Short mmCIF file of C-alpha atoms in Angstrom, two decimals:
data_model
loop_
_atom_site.label_atom_id
_atom_site.label_comp_id
_atom_site.label_asym_id
_atom_site.label_seq_id
_atom_site.Cartn_x
_atom_site.Cartn_y
_atom_site.Cartn_z
CA MET A 14 5.72 48.90 41.88
CA PRO A 15 3.99 52.29 42.85
CA LEU A 16 3.05 53.17 46.37
CA ARG A 17 -0.13 54.44 47.85
CA ARG A 18 -0.70 57.87 48.81
CA GLY A 19 3.33 58.57 48.29
CA ARG A 20 4.58 61.67 49.26
CA PRO A 21 6.85 63.46 46.75
CA GLY A 22 10.65 62.74 47.61
CA ARG A 23 14.00 64.33 46.55
CA GLY A 24 15.07 63.41 43.41
CA GLY A 25 18.65 62.22 42.94
CA ALA A 26 19.55 64.92 40.40
CA ALA A 27 18.20 67.79 42.84
CA GLY A 28 20.34 66.27 45.74
CA GLY A 29 23.42 66.00 43.50
CA ALA A 30 23.11 69.75 42.48
CA VAL A 31 22.70 70.66 46.42
CA ARG A 32 25.91 68.67 47.05
CA ALA A 33 27.79 70.49 44.41
CA ARG A 34 26.74 74.01 45.42
CA PHE A 35 27.78 73.19 48.85
CA ARG A 36 31.40 72.12 47.62
CA LEU A 37 31.71 75.42 45.78
CA LEU A 38 30.44 77.28 48.77
CA PRO A 39 34.03 77.38 50.76
CA ALA A 40 35.85 78.19 47.51
CA LEU A 41 33.24 81.20 47.11
CA VAL A 42 33.84 82.24 50.64
CA ALA A 43 37.48 82.31 50.18
CA ALA A 44 37.39 84.28 47.00
CA LEU A 45 35.01 86.63 48.66
CA LEU A 46 37.57 87.36 51.46
CA LEU A 47 40.18 87.75 48.99
CA ALA A 48 38.26 90.35 46.79
CA GLY A 49 37.18 92.05 50.06
CA GLY A 50 40.78 92.52 51.20
CA VAL A 51 41.76 94.28 47.85
CA VAL A 52 38.78 96.44 48.02
CA GLY A 53 39.24 97.41 51.69
CA ASP A 54 43.01 98.28 50.94
CA LEU A 55 41.93 100.15 47.87
CA PHE A 56 39.11 102.19 49.06
CA GLY A 57 39.07 101.72 52.82
CA SER A 58 38.93 104.96 55.04
CA GLN A 59 41.93 103.59 57.26
CA PRO A 60 45.25 101.78 55.79
CA TYR A 61 45.59 98.20 55.94
CA MET A 62 41.71 97.68 56.24
CA GLY A 63 42.18 94.71 53.74
CA LEU A 64 44.89 93.09 55.30
CA PRO A 65 42.95 90.60 57.94
CA LEU A 66 40.68 89.68 55.25
CA LEU A 67 43.73 88.85 52.88
CA SER A 68 44.90 86.40 55.61
CA ALA A 69 41.56 85.06 56.23
CA ALA A 70 41.24 83.83 52.77
CA PRO A 71 43.73 81.06 52.89
CA LEU A 72 42.77 79.98 56.42
CA VAL A 73 39.22 79.35 55.17
CA ALA A 74 40.26 77.56 52.06
CA SER A 75 42.69 75.20 54.07
CA ALA A 76 39.81 74.06 56.55
CA LEU A 77 37.38 73.08 53.81
CA LEU A 78 39.25 72.71 50.26
CA SER A 79 42.06 70.59 48.98
CA PHE A 80 45.76 71.48 49.42
CA ARG A 81 46.00 72.59 45.81
CA ALA A 82 43.23 75.08 46.09
CA SER A 83 44.70 76.23 49.52
CA LEU A 84 48.08 76.65 47.96
CA LEU A 85 46.40 78.71 45.23
CA PHE A 86 44.75 81.01 47.83
CA ALA A 87 47.79 81.30 49.83
CA VAL A 88 49.77 82.37 46.76
CA SER A 89 47.04 84.79 45.61
CA ALA A 90 46.83 86.56 49.03
CA CYS A 91 50.56 86.98 49.10
CA ALA A 92 50.58 88.32 45.70
CA ALA A 93 47.73 90.65 46.49
CA SER A 94 49.38 92.14 49.53
CA VAL A 95 52.62 92.83 47.66
CA LEU A 96 50.87 94.52 44.43
CA LEU A 97 48.59 96.44 46.85
CA ASP A 98 51.60 97.81 48.83
CA LEU A 99 53.35 98.68 45.49
CA HIS A 100 50.34 100.33 43.91
CA LEU A 101 49.64 102.34 47.05
CA GLY A 102 53.15 103.35 47.32
CA ARG A 103 53.91 102.07 50.76
CA PRO A 104 57.67 101.76 51.91
CA ARG A 105 59.55 98.70 51.58
CA THR A 106 59.49 97.92 55.45
CA ALA A 107 55.70 98.13 55.29
CA LEU A 108 55.63 95.81 52.35
CA LEU A 109 57.87 93.35 54.16
CA VAL A 110 55.92 93.29 57.31
CA ASP A 111 52.52 92.95 55.31
CA LEU A 112 53.93 89.94 53.26
CA ALA A 113 55.48 88.37 56.32
CA ASP A 114 51.94 88.78 58.05
CA VAL A 115 50.05 87.10 55.05
CA LEU A 116 52.73 84.66 54.49
CA THR A 117 52.91 83.44 58.09
CA THR A 118 49.28 83.01 58.35
CA SER A 119 49.11 81.11 54.82
CA CYS A 120 51.81 78.57 55.89
CA LEU A 121 49.80 77.83 59.08
CA ALA A 122 46.65 77.36 57.04
CA LEU A 123 48.65 74.90 54.67
CA GLY A 124 49.74 73.10 57.81
CA ILE A 125 46.22 72.80 59.12
CA ASN A 126 45.13 71.36 55.68
CA ARG A 127 47.68 68.91 55.73
CA ILE A 128 46.75 67.72 59.30
CA LEU A 129 43.32 67.55 58.29
CA ALA A 130 43.85 65.55 55.37
CA LEU A 131 45.96 63.07 57.40
CA GLN A 132 43.42 62.65 59.94
CA GLY A 133 40.68 62.35 57.27
CA ARG A 134 43.01 59.35 55.83
CA ARG A 135 43.09 57.63 58.91
CA LEU A 136 39.56 57.99 59.67
CA ALA A 137 38.71 56.37 56.08
CA GLN A 138 41.10 53.38 57.15
CA VAL A 139 39.17 52.96 60.34
CA ARG A 140 35.80 52.84 58.51
CA ASP A 141 37.06 50.26 56.03
CA VAL A 142 38.22 48.07 58.87
CA ALA A 143 35.07 48.62 60.78
CA GLU A 144 32.91 47.90 57.57
CA ILE A 145 34.83 44.70 56.88
CA ALA A 146 34.14 43.55 60.55
CA GLN A 147 30.45 44.58 60.14
CA ARG A 148 30.07 42.59 56.84
CA ALA A 149 31.62 39.57 58.71
CA VAL A 150 29.13 39.74 61.49
CA LEU A 151 25.99 40.49 59.19
CA PRO A 152 26.75 39.10 55.62
CA ASP A 153 24.47 39.58 52.74
CA PRO A 154 22.07 36.61 52.43
CA PRO A 155 22.29 34.42 49.57
CA ARG A 156 20.11 35.97 46.36
CA ARG A 157 18.65 32.49 45.70
CA ALA A 158 17.64 29.78 48.63
CA GLY A 159 15.76 26.83 47.56
CA PRO A 160 12.03 27.87 46.20
CA VAL A 161 12.73 31.61 46.92
CA THR A 162 14.92 34.50 45.65
CA VAL A 163 16.12 36.83 48.60
CA ALA A 164 16.74 40.44 48.95
CA ALA A 165 17.74 42.46 52.20
CA ARG A 166 18.60 46.06 53.24
CA TYR A 167 20.06 47.16 56.66
CA VAL A 168 19.84 51.10 57.67
CA ALA A 169 21.49 51.54 60.90
CA ALA A 170 20.44 54.43 63.38
CA GLN A 171 24.09 55.13 64.46
CA THR A 172 26.23 57.37 61.89
CA GLU A 173 28.88 55.61 60.10
CA ALA A 174 27.74 52.24 61.18
CA ARG A 175 26.49 49.61 58.66
CA ILE A 176 25.01 47.52 61.22
CA GLY A 177 23.42 47.95 64.82
CA GLY A 178 21.26 46.03 66.91
CA ASP A 179 19.02 44.31 64.20
CA LEU A 180 19.80 41.15 62.32
CA TYR A 181 18.93 38.83 59.64
CA ALA A 182 20.29 35.50 58.06
CA VAL A 183 18.97 33.19 55.29
CA GLN A 184 20.07 29.65 55.21
CA SER A 185 19.33 26.44 53.16
CA THR A 186 18.80 23.43 55.56
CA PRO A 187 17.64 19.96 55.01
CA PHE A 188 14.14 20.85 56.41
CA GLY A 189 13.92 23.75 53.77
CA VAL A 190 14.96 27.46 53.77
CA ARG A 191 15.08 28.91 57.16
CA ALA A 192 15.60 32.66 57.97
CA ILE A 193 15.58 34.83 61.04
CA ILE A 194 14.93 38.69 61.49
CA GLY A 195 15.27 39.98 65.10
CA ASP A 196 16.01 43.16 67.09
CA VAL A 197 18.44 43.07 70.15
CA LYS A 198 17.56 45.24 72.98
CA GLY A 199 19.36 48.64 72.63
CA LYS A 200 20.70 49.90 69.14
CA GLY A 201 24.10 51.03 67.60
CA LEU A 202 27.46 49.13 67.79
CA GLY A 203 26.72 48.31 71.66
CA ALA A 204 24.63 45.35 70.35
CA VAL A 205 26.61 44.11 67.68
CA SER A 206 28.20 41.36 70.09
CA THR A 207 24.88 39.91 70.70
CA VAL A 208 23.98 40.02 66.81
CA SER A 209 27.08 37.73 66.21
CA VAL A 210 26.40 35.44 69.07
CA LEU A 211 22.56 34.74 67.57
CA ILE A 212 23.56 34.64 64.00
CA GLY A 213 26.34 32.19 64.56
CA ALA A 214 24.04 29.96 66.75
CA PHE A 215 21.29 30.28 64.30
CA ARG A 216 23.53 29.15 61.63
CA VAL A 217 24.85 25.92 63.53
CA GLU A 218 21.25 24.78 64.89
CA ALA A 219 19.30 25.58 61.75
CA ASP A 220 20.58 22.57 60.11
CA HIS A 221 20.10 20.14 62.88
CA VAL A 222 17.01 21.26 64.76
CA PRO A 223 13.56 19.63 63.06
CA THR A 224 11.17 22.42 64.11
CA LEU A 225 11.04 26.09 64.58
CA GLY A 226 10.02 25.66 68.07
CA GLU A 227 13.11 23.72 69.11
CA LEU A 228 15.25 26.05 66.99
CA ALA A 229 13.84 29.01 69.05
CA ALA A 230 14.64 27.05 72.38
CA ARG A 231 18.07 26.43 71.46
CA LEU A 232 18.38 30.06 70.55
CA ASP A 233 16.99 30.83 74.27
CA ASP A 234 19.54 28.61 75.57
CA VAL A 235 22.44 30.42 73.82
CA LEU A 236 21.33 33.97 74.75
CA ALA A 237 20.74 33.09 78.37
CA ARG A 238 24.15 31.31 78.53
CA GLY A 239 25.98 34.12 77.09
CA ALA A 240 24.35 36.82 78.96
CA GLY A 241 24.00 35.39 82.61
CA GLU A 242 21.06 35.08 84.58
CA ALA A 243 21.35 38.71 86.07
CA SER A 244 21.11 40.20 82.41
CA GLU A 245 17.81 41.59 81.16
CA ASP A 246 18.87 41.63 77.58
CA PHE A 247 16.58 40.03 74.98
CA THR A 248 15.95 39.94 71.35
CA THR A 249 12.55 39.84 69.42
CA ALA A 250 12.68 37.73 66.50
CA VAL A 251 10.61 36.03 63.98
CA LEU A 252 12.04 32.47 62.65
CA LEU A 253 10.81 31.44 59.08
CA GLN A 254 10.85 28.05 57.24
CA ILE A 255 9.71 27.67 53.69
CA PRO A 256 9.76 23.64 52.83
CA PRO A 257 11.63 22.63 49.69
CA ASP A 258 8.19 22.66 47.68
CA GLY A 259 7.63 26.33 48.57
CA ARG A 260 3.83 26.04 49.20
CA THR A 261 3.83 27.18 52.85
CA ALA A 262 5.53 29.47 55.18
CA HIS A 263 6.10 28.28 58.86
CA VAL A 264 6.56 31.23 61.09
CA CYS A 265 7.44 31.35 64.92
CA ASN A 266 7.23 34.77 66.21
CA ARG A 267 8.90 35.64 69.48
CA GLY A 268 7.49 38.94 70.34
CA HIS A 269 8.55 40.73 66.91
CA PRO A 270 6.62 42.64 64.33
CA PRO A 271 4.72 40.08 62.23
CA PRO A 272 5.78 39.37 58.67
CA TYR A 273 3.74 40.55 55.75
CA LEU A 274 2.62 38.40 52.75
CA VAL A 275 2.62 40.41 49.59
CA ASP A 276 0.60 39.13 46.79
CA GLU A 277 -1.13 40.42 43.66
CA ARG A 278 -4.05 41.35 45.95
CA THR A 279 -3.30 42.32 49.28
CA VAL A 280 -0.66 43.24 51.75
CA SER A 281 -1.50 41.47 54.99
CA PRO A 282 0.43 41.13 58.41
CA LEU A 283 0.87 37.25 59.56
CA GLU A 284 -0.29 37.68 62.94
CA PRO A 285 0.86 34.94 65.37
CA SER A 286 -1.89 32.74 66.92
CA THR A 287 -0.09 33.11 70.39
CA HIS A 288 1.90 36.04 71.57
CA GLU A 289 5.12 34.81 72.82
CA VAL A 290 8.04 36.52 74.68
CA PRO A 291 11.09 37.55 73.07
CA LEU A 292 14.38 35.30 72.90
CA GLY A 293 16.31 35.32 76.11
CA LEU A 294 13.42 35.62 78.40
CA ARG A 295 11.75 32.17 78.31
CA LEU A 296 14.57 30.43 80.53
CA TRP A 297 14.12 32.98 83.28
CA GLY A 298 10.40 32.26 83.97
CA ALA A 299 8.91 34.98 81.60
CA GLY A 300 7.20 32.51 79.45
CA PRO A 301 5.95 28.77 79.35
CA ASP A 302 7.91 25.82 79.09
CA GLY A 303 8.71 23.96 75.86
CA GLY A 304 8.96 25.08 72.21
CA ALA A 305 7.10 28.04 70.85
CA PRO A 306 4.18 27.41 68.71
CA THR A 307 4.48 27.64 64.83
CA ASP A 308 1.92 28.96 62.59
CA VAL A 309 1.57 27.82 58.76
CA PHE A 310 0.38 30.19 55.92
CA PRO A 311 -0.08 29.35 52.20
CA LEU A 312 2.54 30.75 49.86
CA ARG A 313 1.72 31.09 46.20
CA PRO A 314 3.87 31.50 43.35
CA GLY A 315 5.08 34.99 43.10
CA ALA A 316 3.95 35.78 46.59
CA SER A 317 6.71 37.60 48.62
CA LEU A 318 7.12 37.31 52.46
CA LEU A 319 8.38 40.67 53.90
CA LEU A 320 10.23 40.50 57.18
CA ILE A 321 10.78 43.88 59.09
CA THR A 322 11.88 45.30 62.52
CA ASP A 323 10.43 48.15 64.42
CA GLY A 324 12.70 50.56 62.89
CA VAL A 325 9.82 50.30 60.18
CA THR A 326 6.69 50.13 61.83
CA GLU A 327 7.63 52.84 64.45
CA ALA A 328 8.83 55.23 61.98
CA ARG A 329 6.88 58.55 62.32
CA ASP A 330 5.87 61.29 60.17
CA GLU A 331 6.03 65.00 61.19
CA ARG A 332 2.67 64.53 62.72
CA GLY A 333 3.91 61.59 64.91
CA THR A 334 1.79 58.87 63.18
CA PHE A 335 3.44 55.35 62.76
CA TYR A 336 4.33 54.09 59.44
CA ASP A 337 2.00 50.99 58.24
CA PRO A 338 3.26 48.83 55.46
CA VAL A 339 -0.46 47.53 55.05
CA ASP A 340 -1.74 51.13 54.24
CA ARG A 341 1.31 52.45 52.16
CA LEU A 342 2.52 49.36 49.97
CA ALA A 343 0.78 48.51 46.94
CA PRO A 344 -0.14 44.84 46.51
CA GLY A 345 1.22 42.83 43.29
CA PRO A 346 3.69 40.38 42.45
CA TYR A 347 7.22 41.66 42.74
CA ALA A 348 9.13 39.30 40.52
CA ASN A 349 12.52 40.67 42.21
CA PRO A 350 12.29 40.70 45.89
CA ARG A 351 14.96 43.99 45.75
CA ARG A 352 12.08 46.03 44.22
CA LEU A 353 9.93 45.20 47.14
CA VAL A 354 12.84 46.11 49.77
CA ASP A 355 13.81 49.18 47.87
CA ALA A 356 10.17 50.36 47.48
CA LEU A 357 9.58 50.11 51.44
CA VAL A 358 12.95 51.83 52.37
CA ARG A 359 12.34 54.67 49.86
CA ASP A 360 8.93 55.18 51.33
CA VAL A 361 9.84 54.93 54.72
CA ALA A 362 12.39 57.73 54.00
CA ARG A 363 9.61 59.85 52.37
CA TRP A 364 7.43 59.06 55.55
CA THR A 365 10.04 60.32 57.97
CA GLY A 366 11.58 63.21 56.03
CA GLY A 367 15.00 61.18 55.73
CA GLY A 368 15.83 60.72 59.30
CA ASN A 369 16.51 57.35 60.83
CA GLN A 370 15.11 57.17 64.05
CA ASP A 371 16.00 53.69 64.76
CA ASP A 372 18.07 50.69 63.01
CA MET A 373 15.83 49.26 60.34
CA ALA A 374 16.45 45.69 58.76
CA VAL A 375 14.15 44.56 55.93
CA LEU A 376 14.33 40.93 54.48
CA ALA A 377 12.00 39.78 51.41
CA LEU A 378 11.57 36.17 50.29
CA THR A 379 9.85 35.86 47.03
CA ARG A 380 8.64 32.45 45.84
CA THR A 381 9.83 31.81 42.38
CA ALA A 382 7.09 31.49 39.93
CA GLY A 383 6.70 28.25 38.20
CA ARG A 384 8.13 26.26 41.21
CA SER A 385 5.21 23.71 41.80
CA GLY A 386 4.60 21.43 44.71
CA GLY A 387 2.11 19.37 43.05
CA PRO A 388 -0.76 19.50 40.60
CA GLY A 389 -2.26 22.90 40.31
CA ASP A 390 -0.12 24.12 43.01
CA THR A 391 -2.83 24.60 45.52
CA ALA A 392 -1.61 25.73 49.00
CA PRO A 393 -3.45 24.43 51.96
CA PRO A 394 -5.48 26.91 53.78
CA ALA A 395 -4.16 29.25 56.55
CA PRO A 396 -5.11 28.11 60.03
#
């Protein structure tokens, strides 16, 4: 689907060309140092002007290139040193001293290259383990659940992290499809433990609690017992339920950005009728007693529910203007919710210039066309 007033983005082909040029830059620098050493020795005003450049070439190569490339520059530097001394008629003692100088530097450079390669492999192993652990905490939702198809995306603000302080989950239950999207106070890996506790509690309680308000109360209790009374931690969240007939969406909003209903005509926020406090605050006197109210909205075939975190709505462009999905996203049925998620993530990247200012989670649920809840499939009006 097209986007309104989209800004031109950087193409994938152009980005690949930039990365290729960046990879060639270290080899070019090392080659220039090698050539500069030869020219300096041949035409310099003083003897041995090119020797430091010859020694520097394998050092640069070892820090940025592969072992084979580094070895090639080391051998080339040693050979250039010997050939230059022979060509200039320098005594054998000078030839051996120059060769020893360049050879020592080359051996140190190759040793540095091996150390860097070993550290890189160890870092890759750590990243693999971290990604497995993070996928266990925040697994991908099912592609299909009841009357809806599902897609999700997570963009973490912390470098090398797959997840941070945002969360989402989708689950089929006896009451229909239930989903949660939330934002734990803080960001990065420090919030992962709270994410794990909340998602685990949601998966257990969603199958047994009859209403979203009671489900929110159970999650309140879990967060409060896990944090203790002295804690000020909280989680903004939206709890969503789509009954088996798929005709309506039940939304319980606990201090979170509202979901958006995307259909062929509009992109509209589903604002809560009552503004509630985030999860984790109600038990400590920050909100009223009892379960949180639930709003009911019609959901027609082909319409999508777009659930986001504030990493989307608080994304800013270079002028400091916040991102607005209503203003930016084009309406229209998204037969595949992944198209909707991809369109939003790409447009936020254009809006911000490619920088992640906060963790960003996006969850889209699209009602399957043709799934009917009755004659004419007329949904009840929104309250």
